[in-house]
Amino acid sequence: MIKISPSRNLISWIWLGVMIFAPSLFCQPKRVAFDHLDTEKGLSNNYARCIISDSKGFIWIGTEDGLNRYDGHGFKVYKHDPAIPNSLSGNHIHSLFEDHQGILWVGTWLGGLNCFDRQSETFQRFQHDPNIPASLSHNEVVDIYEDHSKVLWIATYDGKLNRFDRNTKAFRHFGYDPQNPQSLYGEMVFDLHESPGQPNVLWVGTNWGLNRFDLGSETFKHFKPDPQNPQSLSYREVYAIYEDKTGTLWIGTYGGGLNYFDRESETFQHFMHDPQDPQSLSNNYVRTIFEDHTGMLWVGTQEGLNLFDRENAAFKRIQYDSYNLSIYEDRSGALWMGTYGGGVNRFERQRSVFQHFAHNTHNPQSLSTNTIYALYEDRQGSLWVGTESGGLNKFDRKSGTFHTFKHDRENSQSLSANTIYSLREDLQGTLWIGTSGPIGGLNRFDRENETFRHFEVKRHDPTTLSSRTIFSLCVDRSGVLWIGTFDKGLNRYERQTQTFKRYQHDAQNPTSLSTNTIYSIYEDSQGILWVGTLNGGLNRFDREKEEFYPFKHDPENPETLSNNTILCIYEDRSGVLWLGTDGGGLNRFDREKEVFFSYGIADGLPHLSINGILEDNQGNLWLSTGNGISRFNPRDKTFKNYDINDGLQSNTFNFGAFCKSRSGEMIFGGINGFNIFNPEDIKDNLFVPPIVFTVFKRYSTEAPGEKAIE
């Protein structure tokens, strides 16, 4: 593995970047969740060459068919109109820049340079005129840059560097002169950059190499590829020049990969695509380089996006199917990525925190199907996933692959049914699987032989399992396995005799189970067994007397249970019992007074169905609901909600599909796979976007003659 020879401050920055961001991104699957903005969502064209975020908070996107202003909700498109002289001079936008005065400059292909007046929403054009020597040298504007002296530089496709005088509106040209060895070296200029540490030096990328322009002497030094020198520039076409926070200069070439430039020795280290190395750069045609505020370096190539792990000199290929043309980070920390034909991809780190695992039709080692009913991590650290109709999945976290166990009618020792509602491991390390269907029931898994034993259901034999549809499983502290069924009550498994004892509802017995559909079974720290039912409320089981004490909703009493369907039960570290209901929100049970306190939509919950409850190391409760995931702080009774826009598998989660890993990760499943996340990685975005009035309307009609205030 190639190692970088870092500059003085590089190692500290690398370590900081890895500590802040790498754990939540480099350890993930190769695809990262993006939002997509394209023509279907209002973008004028899917070829997004350049992106910037301006001082007003707008995102500007230059496409091959118009300039787009995005306000977070929709697009306003500016285009060339031959009948309007102060319209945009051309629709093919190649470069964008906002200067120190907040003025937006727009470089077009064949239309020259434009200066945008925000108040009038008109454009002042600067174009090449062969009769005016001090006009723009060429109408194909490739790049725009403002140096430390507030001088505006414009790179044009004819190989000229244009210096703009704002007072006289004149341009001074710097180009290749074969009679002058210190002139600009190149016939086409692609990129410009000024180093903060070298304020009088402008770096210029051309089709002939890299140029260092001394602004004082107005001379150029050339860096060219040399086949005899392995430490020279890797390729002549320099498309991207980027300086990171440590002062390291990165050079992207169009055919020679990524180069690291050592200023002291004036040598280059190359990072190129290797077909035999999946951790190499995805492609040697580098179009854009960008370092985000966490210190991570993004490299956009002709074959997708790469994240560069500088400590190991390795690349993580994030996206394969897009030719990335531009990358920009807005003030909220979101990354915007323009592609060639794929519109704009928007990436928020919060979305990367919620790892999403789903079925991939092109990958036989992916999750077998997307509807998840059960999740369980065993003592060996293996994650087991129960699906609807897709069987049982064993997830290998290291390889990111799934091994599936399914019912095979030709094999009596296969899984009895492919719909899995519940999973538990007993004190001996045996995995128990609750399935559903005509041939479903309870399964015991033999890990060594990878076989399943099925337990019979005989209607008239009370020592057998009462139902073939198992909704819930619980192993208590003494090792007893409790089985909750869909329609035939509660079962206790007698290990020694391998028989079952049934507990069912009896209308003539007020101490019997309140109803026969069992959604949840939970043993608390006091050894009390709690049973959550469908429409029968919560049952407290007295094991010595074998009697059930029900708690039910009373519409006349607000201190009773808010709803009679209990989907999940959880006891927190302080001994408080929490209940997730189907339609009544979250309930807290006061054991001493035997009263309930409920939390609903008005309190901040996103939905009244609570499908799973887990607790993090700070004492917060994480709730999976019918409308996303909610973090509840019991101390100040506040909720923070997350939805599909944050990277969740969907907004719909299923009862029973939740567990906490031994490392503290939360795992929740729903109708589109499951999410894994570490609560400590989730940071609230405190960025408050600026408010800008973009239009005035009277009675839903835009007021004529009135301009918006920005």
XYZ file of C-alpha atoms in Angstrom:
710
model
C 0.000 0.000 0.000
C 1.347 3.410 -0.978
C 1.879 5.826 1.905
C 1.749 9.591 1.618
C 4.713 11.590 2.800
C 2.682 14.176 4.699
C 3.450 17.813 5.206
C 4.104 19.085 8.721
C 0.463 19.370 9.783
C -1.053 16.623 7.649
C -0.933 13.767 10.147
C -2.891 15.647 12.795
C -5.560 16.593 10.278
C -5.779 13.062 8.908
C -6.287 11.653 12.380
C -8.904 14.268 13.223
C -10.788 13.556 10.006
C -10.726 9.817 10.600
C -11.896 10.205 14.201
C -14.757 12.571 13.314
C -16.178 10.991 10.210
C -14.605 7.728 9.195
C -16.301 5.479 11.785
C -19.700 6.469 10.458
C -18.883 6.284 6.753
C -15.843 4.121 5.995
C -17.383 1.193 7.890
C -20.585 1.335 5.866
C -21.771 -0.462 2.785
C -20.411 0.962 -0.412
C -23.522 2.892 -1.343
C -24.344 6.021 0.595
C -27.848 7.470 0.705
C -28.324 10.466 -1.599
C -31.230 12.712 -2.429
C -31.583 13.218 -6.164
C -32.588 16.407 -7.937
C -33.229 16.049 -11.646
C -35.495 17.254 -14.431
C -38.457 15.415 -12.917
C -38.071 17.596 -9.826
C -37.658 20.854 -11.705
C -33.956 20.987 -12.641
C -33.670 22.418 -16.153
C -31.156 19.826 -17.335
C -29.499 16.708 -15.885
C -25.959 17.726 -16.896
C -24.941 19.689 -13.795
C -21.470 21.081 -14.443
C -21.069 23.463 -11.502
C -22.657 24.135 -8.113
C -22.204 26.840 -5.488
C -24.046 27.973 -2.362
C -24.233 31.760 -2.173
C -24.212 34.148 0.779
C -28.041 34.244 0.759
C -28.321 30.506 1.230
C -29.416 29.678 -2.330
C -27.905 26.776 -4.240
C -26.954 27.721 -7.805
C -26.577 24.938 -10.347
C -25.126 25.488 -13.785
C -26.396 22.993 -16.343
C -26.091 22.520 -20.077
C -29.514 24.099 -20.463
C -29.832 27.014 -18.088
C -28.883 28.423 -14.694
C -30.901 27.068 -11.753
C -31.508 28.673 -8.370
C -32.692 26.210 -5.729
C -34.263 27.490 -2.505
C -34.760 24.133 -0.791
C -38.245 23.686 -2.215
C -38.069 24.400 -5.903
C -36.100 25.792 -8.807
C -36.077 29.107 -10.583
C -34.456 28.790 -13.988
C -32.649 31.559 -15.894
C -32.127 31.101 -19.614
C -30.945 32.964 -22.663
C -33.645 34.892 -24.520
C -32.541 36.341 -27.884
C -35.161 39.078 -27.546
C -33.872 40.282 -24.165
C -30.330 41.745 -24.234
C -29.881 41.538 -20.463
C -30.900 37.897 -20.215
C -28.313 35.178 -19.672
C -25.897 35.195 -22.612
C -25.961 31.424 -23.087
C -27.670 28.342 -21.674
C -24.625 26.084 -21.385
C -23.213 27.036 -17.954
C -19.643 25.975 -17.300
C -18.603 27.944 -14.185
C -20.072 29.868 -11.247
C -18.461 32.151 -8.672
C -19.680 34.552 -5.967
C -17.156 37.298 -5.206
C -16.452 39.165 -1.949
C -19.266 41.639 -2.698
C -21.819 38.856 -3.096
C -21.942 39.316 -6.866
C -22.668 36.162 -8.838
C -20.529 35.564 -11.918
C -21.613 33.059 -14.535
C -19.320 31.561 -17.149
C -20.997 30.129 -20.234
C -19.945 27.982 -23.151
C -19.812 30.273 -26.218
C -21.776 33.024 -24.437
C -18.953 34.610 -22.481
C -19.039 35.941 -18.917
C -22.153 37.181 -17.088
C -22.578 39.343 -13.988
C -25.927 38.812 -12.257
C -27.874 41.741 -10.758
C -29.979 40.213 -7.990
C -32.403 43.120 -7.652
C -33.371 43.385 -11.294
C -32.602 39.716 -11.983
C -30.765 40.708 -15.134
C -27.338 39.863 -16.501
C -24.522 42.111 -17.677
C -22.561 40.404 -20.409
C -18.821 40.427 -21.034
C -17.973 38.848 -24.365
C -15.131 38.577 -26.809
C -15.005 41.289 -29.445
C -12.224 40.880 -32.041
C -12.227 44.657 -32.531
C -11.598 45.365 -28.837
C -8.240 43.992 -27.594
C -9.224 44.505 -23.968
C -12.393 42.388 -24.257
C -12.664 38.843 -22.966
C -10.207 36.665 -24.888
C -12.764 33.965 -25.720
C -16.455 33.263 -25.122
C -15.919 29.764 -23.723
C -15.453 30.507 -20.012
C -14.089 27.486 -18.154
C -13.339 28.838 -14.680
C -13.732 31.998 -12.558
C -11.616 32.825 -9.501
C -11.047 35.788 -7.176
C -7.621 36.124 -5.553
C -6.679 37.604 -2.155
C -6.440 41.094 -3.690
C -10.051 40.791 -4.900
C -8.850 40.522 -8.493
C -11.130 38.446 -10.714
C -9.489 35.909 -13.016
C -11.290 34.172 -15.876
C -9.950 31.082 -17.599
C -11.073 30.596 -21.188
C -10.927 27.605 -23.473
C -8.537 29.288 -25.915
C -5.734 28.853 -23.406
C -5.847 32.367 -22.026
C -5.910 33.611 -18.466
C -7.929 36.847 -18.256
C -7.423 39.433 -15.513
C -10.486 41.626 -15.083
C -10.269 45.281 -14.076
C -13.567 46.084 -12.339
C -13.114 49.843 -12.774
C -12.365 49.917 -16.484
C -14.229 46.685 -17.322
C -11.166 45.683 -19.333
C -9.440 42.320 -19.543
C -5.712 41.669 -19.655
C -4.691 38.381 -21.237
C -1.970 35.897 -20.355
C -1.359 33.076 -22.817
C 1.218 30.754 -24.305
C 4.113 32.419 -26.084
C 6.588 29.998 -27.715
C 9.219 32.753 -27.587
C 8.834 33.170 -23.825
C 9.710 30.115 -21.645
C 8.083 31.837 -18.663
C 4.708 32.314 -20.317
C 1.612 30.219 -19.613
C 2.171 26.677 -20.838
C -0.956 25.289 -22.474
C -3.508 25.751 -25.210
C -6.558 25.286 -22.953
C -7.013 26.413 -19.340
C -9.143 24.159 -17.115
C -8.787 25.238 -13.485
C -7.469 28.037 -11.225
C -6.440 28.090 -7.573
C -4.619 30.427 -5.184
C -2.901 29.070 -2.075
C -3.686 30.954 1.156
C -0.120 30.319 2.264
C 1.232 31.718 -0.990
C -1.005 34.725 -1.713
C 1.018 35.837 -4.697
C 0.888 32.480 -6.437
C -1.894 31.346 -8.743
C -1.985 27.704 -9.837
C -3.258 27.116 -13.357
C -4.217 23.738 -14.809
C -3.968 23.390 -18.573
C -3.956 20.681 -21.224
C -0.141 20.730 -21.084
C 0.345 20.451 -17.357
C 0.391 22.457 -14.130
C 1.513 26.102 -14.049
C 2.591 28.149 -11.046
C 1.933 31.813 -11.803
C 3.891 34.381 -9.818
C 1.571 37.385 -9.639
C 4.406 39.731 -8.758
C 6.760 38.938 -11.614
C 3.937 37.725 -13.869
C 5.945 34.658 -14.811
C 4.916 31.010 -15.019
C 6.774 27.903 -13.865
C 5.761 24.688 -15.569
C 5.256 21.178 -14.193
C 4.932 18.577 -16.918
C 4.805 14.783 -17.101
C 8.188 13.227 -17.746
C 8.275 9.513 -18.672
C 11.831 9.331 -17.316
C 10.835 10.757 -13.929
C 8.310 8.721 -11.860
C 7.914 11.672 -9.492
C 6.784 14.075 -12.196
C 3.148 14.937 -12.935
C 1.312 11.752 -13.931
C -0.521 13.209 -16.925
C -0.551 16.456 -18.846
C -4.269 17.387 -18.708
C -4.881 19.011 -15.312
C -8.619 19.331 -14.752
C -8.753 19.935 -10.999
C -6.528 21.741 -8.483
C -7.496 21.611 -4.817
C -5.751 22.620 -1.601
C -6.955 21.005 1.610
C -6.954 22.481 5.100
C -3.409 21.300 5.774
C -2.031 23.138 2.741
C -1.629 19.957 0.719
C -2.101 20.496 -2.996
C -4.033 17.808 -4.874
C -4.004 17.633 -8.663
C -6.667 15.799 -10.640
C -5.666 14.774 -14.134
C -7.786 13.621 -17.020
C -6.161 10.260 -17.601
C -3.453 10.066 -14.935
C -5.502 9.840 -11.746
C -4.913 11.882 -8.609
C -1.579 13.525 -7.739
C -0.245 14.669 -4.375
C 2.196 17.563 -4.807
C 5.094 18.007 -2.397
C 5.929 21.722 -2.568
C 9.342 21.409 -0.938
C 10.721 18.760 -3.292
C 8.384 19.766 -6.125
C 7.588 16.125 -6.764
C 4.331 14.306 -7.353
C 2.966 11.116 -5.834
C 0.416 9.300 -7.953
C -2.818 7.534 -7.019
C -4.246 5.669 -9.969
C -6.833 3.059 -10.805
C -5.693 -0.546 -10.452
C -8.155 -3.158 -11.792
C -6.748 -5.672 -9.312
C -7.154 -3.393 -6.293
C -10.720 -2.542 -5.184
C -9.288 0.107 -2.851
C -7.650 2.027 -5.668
C -9.157 5.063 -7.401
C -12.238 4.022 -9.400
C -11.059 5.740 -12.582
C -8.072 7.780 -13.797
C -10.184 10.599 -15.212
C -10.490 12.941 -12.224
C -12.891 15.812 -12.742
C -13.312 17.271 -9.248
C -11.718 17.207 -5.778
C -13.260 18.485 -2.579
C -12.531 18.372 1.158
C -15.549 18.716 3.434
C -15.577 20.396 6.840
C -14.776 17.108 8.605
C -11.531 16.697 6.664
C -12.687 13.938 4.327
C -11.422 14.170 0.755
C -13.920 13.411 -2.026
C -12.706 12.635 -5.547
C -15.130 12.661 -8.474
C -14.128 10.620 -11.504
C -15.592 9.562 -14.811
C -16.759 6.347 -13.129
C -18.170 7.541 -9.855
C -17.345 9.118 -6.553
C -14.488 8.154 -4.232
C -13.694 8.869 -0.585
C -9.979 8.953 0.134
C -8.724 7.376 3.356
C -5.472 9.313 3.688
C -4.166 7.290 6.614
C -4.174 4.067 4.569
C -3.896 5.689 1.139
C -7.025 3.788 0.111
C -10.181 4.792 -1.737
C -13.746 3.916 -0.817
C -15.879 3.820 -3.942
C -19.129 5.441 -2.914
C -20.996 5.647 -6.201
C -20.328 3.814 -9.439
C -22.942 5.002 -11.881
C -22.313 8.718 -12.177
C -19.676 10.864 -13.845
C -19.132 13.479 -11.137
C -18.494 16.975 -12.462
C -18.678 19.131 -9.334
C -18.871 18.934 -5.535
C -19.888 21.700 -3.148
C -20.656 21.871 0.578
C -23.331 24.265 1.785
C -23.412 26.048 5.136
C -25.478 23.291 6.751
C -22.782 20.746 5.934
C -24.728 19.033 3.139
C -22.714 18.028 0.076
C -24.037 18.746 -3.417
C -22.668 16.719 -6.304
C -23.298 17.553 -9.932
C -23.209 14.687 -12.396
C -23.027 14.245 -16.132
C -26.544 13.174 -17.027
C -27.742 12.205 -13.566
C -28.716 15.605 -12.216
C -27.601 16.577 -8.721
C -26.998 14.270 -5.765
C -27.358 15.708 -2.274
C -25.665 13.962 0.627
C -26.298 14.644 4.307
C -24.132 12.992 6.925
C -27.157 12.204 9.055
C -28.279 9.864 6.299
C -24.962 8.044 6.435
C -25.409 7.413 10.163
C -28.532 5.334 9.530
C -27.049 2.362 7.689
C -29.681 0.802 5.482
C -29.733 -2.849 4.455
C -32.217 -4.036 1.848
C -32.747 -6.712 -0.774
C -30.765 -6.290 -3.974
C -32.041 -8.329 -6.912
C -28.546 -8.329 -8.416
C -26.869 -9.641 -5.260
C -27.777 -13.169 -4.084
C -25.960 -12.495 -0.795
C -28.142 -9.529 0.090
C -31.156 -9.568 2.397
C -33.628 -12.167 1.081
C -36.644 -9.823 1.150
C -37.435 -6.373 2.486
C -40.273 -6.810 4.996
C -38.696 -7.432 8.405
C -40.595 -8.837 11.402
C -37.826 -9.947 13.777
C -34.251 -8.936 14.689
C -31.940 -10.534 17.215
C -28.199 -10.416 17.955
C -26.904 -13.593 19.584
C -24.068 -13.967 22.094
C -21.606 -14.614 19.269
C -22.417 -11.246 17.741
C -24.330 -12.644 14.781
C -27.397 -10.706 13.686
C -30.435 -12.804 12.809
C -33.173 -11.307 10.653
C -36.676 -12.708 10.363
C -38.558 -11.746 7.224
C -41.975 -12.021 5.668
C -41.831 -14.879 3.139
C -38.035 -14.600 2.797
C -37.055 -16.981 5.570
C -34.350 -16.498 8.177
C -31.237 -14.427 7.382
C -27.895 -14.565 9.201
C -25.981 -11.338 8.657
C -22.191 -11.321 8.524
C -21.306 -7.777 9.629
C -17.701 -8.012 8.433
C -18.451 -9.040 4.864
C -21.824 -7.320 4.672
C -23.401 -10.530 3.308
C -26.484 -12.518 4.277
C -26.892 -16.288 4.495
C -30.507 -17.363 4.102
C -32.327 -20.354 5.592
C -35.628 -21.216 3.936
C -38.300 -23.864 4.040
C -37.656 -26.804 1.729
C -40.568 -29.171 1.302
C -38.119 -31.937 0.380
C -36.163 -31.474 3.611
C -37.944 -32.158 6.904
C -35.083 -30.536 8.815
C -35.338 -27.219 7.011
C -37.102 -24.169 8.398
C -40.794 -24.988 8.854
C -42.062 -21.746 7.234
C -40.612 -18.645 5.588
C -42.443 -15.993 7.608
C -40.536 -15.252 10.830
C -42.162 -13.187 13.600
C -39.861 -13.757 16.560
C -36.309 -14.788 17.483
C -34.659 -15.522 20.845
C -31.571 -17.268 22.178
C -31.841 -19.267 25.391
C -29.295 -19.599 28.210
C -27.668 -22.577 26.476
C -27.094 -20.573 23.298
C -29.870 -22.279 21.337
C -31.690 -20.108 18.804
C -35.484 -20.328 18.772
C -37.516 -19.156 15.794
C -41.201 -18.315 15.800
C -42.747 -18.775 12.360
C -46.190 -18.388 10.819
C -48.360 -20.279 8.388
C -50.140 -23.624 7.944
C -46.864 -25.471 8.489
C -45.266 -22.868 10.720
C -44.835 -22.954 14.490
C -41.790 -23.053 16.742
C -38.337 -24.036 15.424
C -35.164 -24.864 17.326
C -31.959 -24.334 15.361
C -29.025 -26.743 15.496
C -26.071 -24.480 14.668
C -23.575 -27.277 14.126
C -25.641 -29.133 11.540
C -27.666 -26.117 10.425
C -30.900 -28.032 10.827
C -34.235 -27.105 12.390
C -36.426 -29.092 14.749
C -40.161 -28.433 14.583
C -42.628 -28.752 17.464
C -45.975 -30.286 16.796
C -49.314 -28.589 17.288
C -52.116 -30.966 18.334
C -55.395 -29.289 19.056
C -56.571 -31.822 21.624
C -53.209 -32.411 23.282
C -52.606 -29.610 25.847
C -48.959 -30.655 26.238
C -48.169 -29.547 22.680
C -47.726 -26.056 21.302
C -51.088 -24.309 21.004
C -50.575 -22.522 17.637
C -48.494 -22.511 14.456
C -48.321 -18.703 14.380
C -45.789 -17.448 16.917
C -45.806 -13.676 17.471
C -43.405 -13.342 20.411
C -40.728 -15.184 22.375
C -39.106 -14.485 25.752
C -36.441 -16.332 27.742
C -36.660 -15.448 31.432
C -33.792 -15.344 33.941
C -34.354 -18.970 34.974
C -34.072 -20.072 31.342
C -37.746 -20.732 30.719
C -38.940 -20.099 27.174
C -42.269 -18.298 26.864
C -44.153 -18.353 23.570
C -46.833 -15.856 22.572
C -49.149 -16.919 19.781
C -51.408 -15.160 17.314
C -54.654 -16.753 18.430
C -54.068 -19.413 21.081
C -52.611 -17.597 24.076
C -49.354 -18.006 25.971
C -47.201 -21.159 26.118
C -44.437 -22.189 28.528
C -41.877 -24.691 27.269
C -40.872 -27.443 29.703
C -37.305 -28.268 28.693
C -36.950 -31.536 30.597
C -40.119 -33.122 29.234
C -40.078 -31.131 25.986
C -43.733 -30.361 26.488
C -45.733 -27.152 26.706
C -48.106 -25.650 29.219
C -50.849 -23.427 27.816
C -52.301 -20.243 29.306
C -55.387 -19.035 27.510
C -58.290 -16.670 27.931
C -61.271 -18.048 29.798
C -64.335 -15.831 29.882
C -65.432 -17.524 33.089
C -62.118 -16.897 34.868
C -61.214 -13.220 35.624
C -57.611 -14.220 36.490
C -56.993 -15.867 33.139
C -55.140 -14.229 30.254
C -57.168 -11.243 29.036
C -57.076 -12.313 25.351
C -55.311 -14.910 23.229
C -53.309 -12.753 20.805
C -49.888 -12.011 22.312
C -47.753 -9.278 20.732
C -45.068 -8.953 23.413
C -43.653 -10.763 26.457
C -41.199 -9.083 28.826
C -39.549 -9.988 32.142
C -38.533 -6.967 34.210
C -35.700 -6.550 36.731
C -37.952 -7.769 39.556
C -38.669 -11.017 37.753
C -42.228 -10.021 36.888
C -43.531 -11.324 33.573
C -45.574 -8.847 31.538
C -47.707 -9.859 28.567
C -48.897 -7.377 25.918
C -51.969 -8.369 23.937
C -54.196 -7.398 21.033
C -57.194 -5.517 22.450
C -56.705 -7.109 25.850
C -54.359 -4.568 27.381
C -51.371 -5.385 29.555
C -51.230 -8.512 31.750
C -49.072 -8.948 34.858
C -48.482 -12.645 35.510
C -48.235 -14.089 39.014
C -46.172 -17.232 38.434
C -46.809 -18.768 41.841
C -50.580 -18.489 41.592
C -50.506 -18.733 37.789
C -52.891 -15.812 37.614
C -53.011 -12.797 35.333
C -53.800 -9.262 36.451
C -54.954 -7.108 33.506
C -54.515 -3.363 32.971
C -56.892 -1.940 30.403
C -57.965 1.327 28.888
C -60.860 3.099 30.554
C -62.178 6.041 28.491
C -63.465 7.618 31.704
C -60.061 7.502 33.392
C -57.072 9.310 31.785
C -54.663 7.522 34.131
C -55.394 4.136 32.605
C -53.675 2.560 29.645
C -54.212 4.747 26.555
C -54.859 1.795 24.230
C -55.517 -1.920 24.717
C -53.132 -3.179 22.056
C -49.591 -3.434 23.433
C -46.945 -3.883 20.728
C -43.821 -3.649 22.896
C -42.722 -3.470 26.538
C -39.460 -2.070 27.927
C -37.998 -1.340 31.370
C -35.412 1.443 31.475
C -32.325 1.682 33.682
C -34.264 3.452 36.444
C -36.875 0.701 36.589
C -39.627 2.566 34.776
C -41.850 0.386 32.598
C -42.658 1.783 29.142
C -45.311 0.467 26.788
C -45.688 0.966 23.057
C -49.306 0.856 21.956
C -51.022 0.553 18.597
C -52.823 3.866 18.373
C -52.343 5.216 21.870
C -48.743 6.382 21.675
C -46.167 5.813 24.399
C -47.224 4.899 27.961
C -45.245 5.179 31.199
C -46.404 2.977 34.082
C -46.200 4.152 37.688
C -45.859 0.859 39.566
C -46.609 2.259 43.019
C -49.824 4.026 42.076
C -50.586 1.642 39.203
C -51.436 4.507 36.898
C -50.353 5.315 33.348
C -49.093 8.510 31.687
C -49.336 8.709 27.916
C -47.431 10.683 25.267
C -48.921 11.374 21.864
C -48.781 13.611 18.807
C -49.303 16.780 20.842
C -46.219 15.912 22.900
C -44.027 15.524 19.827
C -44.482 11.901 18.782
C -44.615 11.467 14.984
C -47.158 8.605 15.171
C -49.380 6.884 17.738
C -48.218 3.351 16.911
C -45.029 2.460 18.809
C -43.540 -0.746 17.394
C -40.245 -0.941 19.305
C -38.523 0.641 22.309
C -34.761 0.651 23.025
C -32.611 2.691 25.414
C -29.237 4.269 24.648
C -26.313 4.825 27.002
C -27.539 8.319 27.892
C -30.933 7.082 29.019
C -32.834 8.232 25.922
C -35.527 5.980 24.510
C -35.531 5.233 20.786
C -38.953 4.423 19.403
C -39.770 2.880 16.037
C -43.176 4.062 14.910
C -45.588 4.083 12.008
C -43.954 7.329 10.867
C -40.209 7.070 11.414
C -37.994 6.801 14.488
C -38.251 9.063 17.514
C -35.702 9.793 20.242
C -37.420 10.493 23.552
C -35.661 12.190 26.448
C -37.516 11.075 29.618
C -35.871 13.820 31.668
C -37.278 16.798 29.781
C -40.008 14.814 27.980
C -38.956 15.948 24.509
C -38.971 14.085 21.203
C -36.601 14.334 18.246
C -37.976 12.661 15.133
C -36.226 11.112 12.133
C -37.775 9.970 8.871
C -36.926 8.610 5.450
C -35.154 11.869 4.570
C -32.592 11.084 7.281
C -31.804 7.710 5.694
C -34.398 5.434 7.287
C -35.484 2.334 5.361
C -38.931 3.885 5.148
C -41.246 5.685 7.554
C -43.046 2.427 8.396
C -41.541 0.073 10.980
C -42.893 -3.292 12.127
C -43.646 -4.579 15.624
C -41.077 -7.086 16.912
C -38.383 -5.871 14.503
C -35.973 -4.219 16.914
C -32.923 -5.064 19.012
C -29.852 -3.452 20.552
C -26.402 -4.810 19.795
C -23.795 -5.441 22.445
C -21.821 -2.478 21.139
C -24.792 -0.155 21.723
C -26.107 0.040 18.165
C -29.824 0.316 17.551
C -31.380 -1.953 14.914
C -34.914 -1.394 13.630
C -36.705 -3.111 10.748
C -39.666 -2.219 8.591
C -41.135 -2.660 5.137
C -37.948 -1.830 3.194
C -35.206 -3.627 5.084
C -33.620 -2.465 8.309
C -31.427 0.283 9.749
C -28.416 0.015 12.043
C -27.126 3.110 13.799
C -25.108 4.195 16.799
C -27.017 6.858 18.759
C -23.734 8.556 19.661
C -23.093 9.242 15.971
C -26.308 11.194 15.571
C -25.704 14.889 16.063
C -28.447 17.459 15.778
C -27.946 19.941 12.957
C -27.991 23.341 14.663
C -27.713 25.252 11.400
C -30.540 27.777 10.997
C -31.027 28.610 7.311
C -31.427 32.280 6.413
C -34.884 33.552 5.542
C -35.146 35.106 2.103
C -38.326 36.470 0.505
C -38.295 35.308 -3.082
C -41.710 36.567 -4.186
C -44.642 38.676 -2.978
C -48.166 37.424 -3.639
C -51.609 38.945 -3.161
C -54.468 36.475 -2.916
C -52.222 33.692 -4.304
C -51.250 35.889 -7.275
C -47.784 37.350 -7.732
C -47.922 41.101 -7.175
C -46.772 42.917 -10.339
C -43.964 45.398 -10.035
C -42.883 44.250 -6.587
C -39.524 42.561 -6.135
C -38.574 40.130 -3.449
C -36.268 41.223 -0.646
C -33.109 39.151 -0.336
